[in-house]
Amino acid sequence: MLQLRSPAKINLFLKIVNRRPDGYHNLASLFQAINLVDNLHFQFADYSQFVCDDPRLPIDGSNLIIKAMELFRHKTGWNRPLKISLEKRIPYEAGLGGGSGNAATTLWAMNQLSGQIATEQQLMAWAGELGSDPAFFLSQGTAYCTGRGELLQAMPPLKSPQIWIVKPHRGLSTPAVYKRLDVSKLPVNHPEETLKGFYSGDARYYNDLEIPALELAPDLILLRQQLEKQGYQAVVLCGSGSAFFCIGGSEPQAMEAVRVFPAQFLNRSQGTWY
Ligand code: C5P
């Protein structure tokens, strides 16, 4: 039996560079894992099975856990049946990468259970085949990501401020937000400069996906204003939304149809999981 935490992530800054011929977008973003986590249990069984405590989540082949399991089997030929149980705690359609973290955690777990038949480098390359975000979780928790998000440069851990994740009831679909994005209207930002700022005491938080997300979901504008009034150092959309992260300050005041999760940055040491 192996029990692992599967973390969420936030993008401390997210710059969209351009739209690519394959329909994806090149981005430049500082990704950070946080201690808002799902729990995943893996055990050997007579036949493979996947169960989840949240009935709203698909448990068929469309779930990234199943896709990751099948990919690991395909790449390595290691076929021992597993029962995988997921305790879902990270809100979804939130921009927090919960499903991507689950996929990376599954690759890591299967590699442990199989006696480490793959290297961390291989796991990271395979994670890139599952989507844009899973590879990040195979870093040590802080990484500057480029390409469609799957090209990683490991960064030293940062001292964590207090973070508040604020999740409105409504969710947002990542493809819909990217579809709405007009790259020609984005503000000019120099991501390499922004990156340096995080290591020289001049952190600047922003997210280029905020404009299309707020256009798609204008009710989020009011939520953002309510949070800004509370005096945080920053209020920024998480990934493609619909959650926001607030930096510093105390717990946001109660708001209708909104859930709040306290969080801190989370990093792992080489050879161990989060
Ligand atoms: O890679 P993933 O499956 O998470 O991406 C979901 C969707 O988000 C893609 O189909 C694409 O529409 C959009 N996307 C994008 N550029 C990225 C990442 C995602 O356009 N870098």
Coordinates of C-alpha atoms and ligand atoms in Angstrom, one line a residue:
M1 CA 0.0 0.0 0.0
L2 CA 1.3 3.4 -0.9
Q3 CA -0.4 6.6 0.1
L4 CA 0.7 9.8 -1.6
R5 CA -0.4 13.5 -1.5
S6 CA -1.2 14.9 -4.9
P7 CA -0.7 18.7 -4.7
A8 CA -2.3 21.6 -6.5
K9 CA -0.3 24.4 -8.2
I10 CA -0.6 28.1 -8.8
N11 CA 1.1 30.2 -11.4
L12 CA 2.9 33.0 -9.6
F13 CA 3.0 34.8 -13.0
L14 CA 1.8 33.6 -16.3
K15 CA 2.8 35.2 -19.6
I16 CA 1.2 34.1 -22.9
V17 CA 3.9 34.4 -25.5
N18 CA 2.0 33.5 -28.7
R19 CA -0.5 31.2 -30.4
R20 CA 1.1 28.2 -32.1
P21 CA 0.1 26.5 -35.4
D22 CA -1.0 23.4 -33.4
G23 CA -3.6 25.6 -31.6
Y24 CA -1.7 25.5 -28.2
H25 CA -0.1 28.7 -26.8
N26 CA 3.5 29.1 -25.8
L27 CA 3.7 30.5 -22.3
A28 CA 6.3 31.5 -19.8
S29 CA 5.2 31.0 -16.2
L30 CA 6.6 30.4 -12.7
F31 CA 4.7 27.4 -11.4
Q32 CA 4.5 26.7 -7.7
A33 CA 3.1 23.6 -5.9
I34 CA 0.9 24.3 -2.9
N35 CA -0.2 22.2 0.1
L36 CA -3.8 22.0 -1.0
V37 CA -3.8 18.3 -1.8
D38 CA -5.8 15.2 -2.9
N39 CA -4.9 11.9 -1.3
L40 CA -4.1 8.9 -3.6
H41 CA -3.9 5.3 -2.3
F42 CA -2.3 2.5 -4.4
Q43 CA -2.5 -1.1 -3.5
F44 CA -1.8 -4.4 -5.3
A45 CA -5.1 -6.2 -6.2
D46 CA -6.4 -9.1 -8.2
Y47 CA -7.7 -6.8 -10.9
S48 CA -7.3 -3.1 -11.7
Q49 CA -9.8 -0.7 -10.2
F50 CA -10.2 3.1 -9.7
V51 CA -12.5 4.6 -7.1
C52 CA -13.1 8.1 -6.0
D53 CA -15.0 9.6 -3.1
D54 CA -16.5 12.4 -5.3
P55 CA -19.3 11.0 -7.5
R56 CA -19.0 14.1 -9.8
L57 CA -15.6 13.0 -11.1
P58 CA -15.5 10.6 -14.1
I59 CA -13.7 7.4 -13.2
D60 CA -13.5 6.0 -16.8
G61 CA -10.7 6.3 -19.3
S62 CA -11.2 10.1 -19.5
N63 CA -9.7 10.5 -16.0
L64 CA -6.0 11.5 -16.1
I65 CA -5.3 8.8 -13.4
I66 CA -6.4 6.1 -15.8
K67 CA -4.5 7.7 -18.7
A68 CA -1.3 7.9 -16.6
M69 CA -1.7 4.3 -15.5
E70 CA -2.1 3.1 -19.1
L71 CA 0.8 5.2 -20.3
F72 CA 3.1 3.8 -17.6
R73 CA 2.1 0.3 -18.6
H74 CA 2.6 1.0 -22.2
K75 CA 6.0 2.6 -21.7
T76 CA 7.4 0.0 -19.3
G77 CA 5.4 -3.3 -19.9
W78 CA 4.8 -3.4 -16.1
N79 CA 1.3 -4.7 -15.8
R80 CA 0.6 -5.7 -12.2
P81 CA -3.1 -4.9 -11.3
L82 CA -3.6 -2.0 -8.9
K83 CA -6.5 -0.6 -7.0
I84 CA -6.3 3.2 -7.0
S85 CA -8.4 5.3 -4.6
L86 CA -8.7 9.0 -4.8
E87 CA -9.8 11.4 -2.0
K88 CA -10.6 14.5 -4.0
R89 CA -10.1 17.7 -2.1
I90 CA -8.7 20.1 -4.7
P91 CA -11.6 22.0 -6.4
Y92 CA -11.8 21.3 -10.2
E93 CA -12.4 23.7 -13.1
A94 CA -10.4 26.0 -10.8
G95 CA -7.1 26.3 -12.7
L96 CA -5.3 24.6 -9.8
G97 CA -4.0 21.6 -11.9
G98 CA -5.6 19.0 -9.7
G99 CA -6.1 16.4 -12.4
S100 CA -2.6 17.0 -13.7
G101 CA -1.1 16.5 -10.2
N102 CA -3.1 13.2 -10.0
A103 CA -1.5 12.1 -13.3
A104 CA 2.0 12.9 -12.1
T105 CA 1.4 11.3 -8.7
T106 CA 0.2 8.1 -10.4
L107 CA 3.3 7.9 -12.6
W108 CA 5.5 8.4 -9.5
A109 CA 3.6 5.8 -7.5
M110 CA 3.7 3.2 -10.3
N111 CA 7.4 3.7 -10.6
Q112 CA 7.9 3.2 -6.9
L113 CA 5.7 0.1 -6.8
S114 CA 7.5 -1.4 -9.8
G115 CA 10.9 -1.0 -8.2
Q116 CA 11.8 2.2 -10.0
I117 CA 12.1 0.8 -13.5
A118 CA 12.0 4.4 -15.0
T119 CA 14.1 7.4 -14.2
E120 CA 12.6 10.8 -13.0
Q121 CA 13.7 12.2 -16.4
Q122 CA 11.6 9.5 -18.2
L123 CA 8.6 10.1 -16.0
M124 CA 8.8 13.8 -16.8
A125 CA 8.9 13.2 -20.5
W126 CA 6.0 10.8 -20.3
A127 CA 4.0 13.3 -18.2
G128 CA 4.3 15.8 -21.1
E129 CA 2.4 13.3 -23.3
L130 CA -0.6 13.5 -20.9
G131 CA -1.1 17.3 -21.1
S132 CA 0.7 20.6 -20.6
D133 CA 0.8 20.7 -16.8
P134 CA 1.5 17.1 -15.4
A135 CA 5.3 17.4 -16.0
F136 CA 5.5 20.3 -13.6
F137 CA 4.6 18.1 -10.7
L138 CA 7.7 16.0 -11.3
S139 CA 9.8 19.0 -10.6
Q140 CA 10.6 19.7 -6.9
G141 CA 7.7 22.1 -6.6
T142 CA 9.0 25.4 -8.1
A143 CA 9.8 25.6 -11.8
Y144 CA 9.9 28.1 -14.6
C145 CA 7.8 26.5 -17.4
T146 CA 7.8 27.4 -21.1
G147 CA 6.6 25.8 -24.3
R148 CA 3.0 24.8 -23.7
G149 CA 4.0 24.4 -20.1
E150 CA 5.8 21.1 -20.3
L151 CA 9.4 22.4 -20.7
L152 CA 10.8 22.9 -17.2
Q153 CA 13.6 24.8 -15.6
A154 CA 13.9 23.8 -11.9
M155 CA 14.0 26.9 -9.6
P156 CA 15.1 27.1 -6.0
P157 CA 12.3 27.0 -3.4
L158 CA 10.8 30.4 -2.4
K159 CA 9.8 31.4 1.1
S160 CA 6.1 31.0 1.2
P161 CA 3.7 33.9 2.0
Q162 CA 0.3 33.1 3.4
I163 CA -2.0 32.2 0.5
W164 CA -5.8 32.1 0.3
I165 CA -7.3 30.1 -2.5
V166 CA -10.8 31.5 -3.3
K167 CA -13.0 29.2 -5.4
P168 CA -16.4 30.5 -6.7
H169 CA -19.1 28.0 -7.3
R170 CA -18.9 28.3 -11.0
G171 CA -16.0 26.7 -12.9
L172 CA -14.2 27.6 -16.1
S173 CA -13.1 25.3 -19.0
T174 CA -9.5 25.7 -20.0
P175 CA -10.0 25.3 -23.8
A176 CA -12.9 27.9 -23.6
V177 CA -10.6 30.5 -21.9
Y178 CA -7.7 30.0 -24.3
K179 CA -10.2 30.2 -27.2
R180 CA -11.3 33.6 -26.0
L181 CA -7.8 34.9 -25.7
D182 CA -6.7 37.7 -28.1
V183 CA -2.9 37.6 -27.9
S184 CA -2.5 41.0 -29.7
K185 CA -4.3 42.7 -26.7
L186 CA -2.0 41.4 -24.0
P187 CA 0.2 43.8 -21.9
V188 CA 3.9 43.9 -22.6
N189 CA 5.8 41.9 -19.9
H190 CA 9.3 40.5 -19.8
P191 CA 9.0 37.1 -18.1
E192 CA 12.7 36.6 -17.5
E193 CA 12.7 39.9 -15.6
T194 CA 9.6 39.0 -13.7
L195 CA 11.3 35.7 -12.8
K196 CA 14.4 37.4 -11.5
G197 CA 12.2 39.7 -9.3
F198 CA 10.9 36.7 -7.4
Y199 CA 14.5 35.9 -6.3
S200 CA 15.5 39.5 -5.5
G201 CA 12.6 40.5 -3.2
D202 CA 10.6 42.2 -6.0
A203 CA 7.8 39.6 -6.6
R204 CA 5.2 40.8 -9.2
Y205 CA 2.2 38.5 -9.7
Y206 CA 0.1 38.5 -12.9
N207 CA -1.8 36.2 -15.2
D208 CA -2.5 36.9 -18.9
L209 CA -5.5 34.5 -18.9
E210 CA -7.4 36.9 -16.6
I211 CA -8.7 39.0 -19.4
P212 CA -10.4 36.2 -21.4
A213 CA -11.5 34.5 -18.2
L214 CA -13.2 37.6 -16.9
E215 CA -14.8 38.2 -20.3
L216 CA -16.2 34.7 -20.3
A217 CA -17.4 35.0 -16.6
P218 CA -18.1 38.6 -15.8
D219 CA -19.4 37.6 -12.4
L220 CA -15.8 37.0 -11.4
I221 CA -15.1 40.8 -11.9
L222 CA -17.2 41.5 -8.8
L223 CA -15.5 38.7 -6.8
R224 CA -12.1 40.1 -7.7
Q225 CA -13.1 43.6 -6.7
Q226 CA -14.4 42.3 -3.3
L227 CA -11.1 40.6 -2.7
E228 CA -9.0 43.6 -3.8
K229 CA -10.9 45.8 -1.3
Q230 CA -9.6 43.5 1.5
G231 CA -6.1 44.9 0.9
Y232 CA -4.1 41.9 -0.2
Q233 CA -0.6 42.2 -1.7
A234 CA -2.0 40.5 -4.8
V235 CA -5.2 38.9 -6.1
V236 CA -4.6 36.8 -9.2
L237 CA -6.5 34.2 -11.2
C238 CA -5.2 30.6 -10.8
G239 CA -4.2 29.3 -14.3
S240 CA -7.3 29.5 -16.5
G241 CA -9.6 30.0 -13.5
S242 CA -12.1 30.1 -11.9
A243 CA -10.2 30.3 -8.6
F244 CA -8.2 33.3 -7.4
F245 CA -5.2 33.3 -5.1
C246 CA -4.7 36.1 -2.6
I247 CA -1.3 36.8 -1.1
G248 CA -0.7 38.0 2.4
G249 CA -3.3 39.3 4.9
S250 CA -5.9 37.4 6.8
E251 CA -8.7 35.1 5.7
P252 CA -11.1 36.7 3.2
Q253 CA -14.4 37.7 4.7
A254 CA -17.3 35.2 4.1
M255 CA -18.8 35.6 0.6
E256 CA -21.8 33.8 -0.8
A257 CA -21.2 30.7 -2.9
V258 CA -17.4 30.9 -2.5
R259 CA -15.1 28.4 -0.8
V260 CA -11.8 29.5 0.8
F261 CA -8.7 27.3 1.3
P262 CA -5.6 28.4 3.3
A263 CA -2.4 27.3 1.5
Q264 CA 1.4 27.6 1.5
F265 CA 4.1 26.8 -1.1
L266 CA 5.0 23.1 -1.1
N267 CA 8.3 21.6 -2.3
R268 CA 9.8 18.1 -2.2
S269 CA 13.4 16.8 -1.9
Q270 CA 14.9 14.7 -4.6
G271 CA 13.9 11.0 -4.3
T272 CA 10.8 11.7 -2.1
W273 CA 7.3 12.8 -3.0
Y274 CA 5.4 15.8 -1.7
Ligands
C5P1 O1 -2.7 20.4 -22.3 P1 -4.1 20.4 -21.8 O2 -4.8 19.2 -22.2 O3 -4.1 20.7 -20.3 O4 -4.7 21.7 -22.5 C1 -6.1 21.8 -22.5 C2 -6.5 22.9 -23.5 O5 -6.0 24.2 -23.1 C3 -5.9 22.7 -24.9 O6 -6.7 21.9 -25.7 C4 -5.7 24.1 -25.5 O7 -7.0 24.5 -25.9 C5 -5.5 24.9 -24.2 N1 -4.0 25.2 -24.0 C6 -3.4 26.1 -24.8 N2 -2.0 26.3 -24.6 C7 -1.4 25.8 -23.5 C8 -2.1 24.9 -22.7 C9 -3.4 24.6 -22.9 O8 -3.9 26.6 -25.8 N3 -0.1 26.1 -23.3

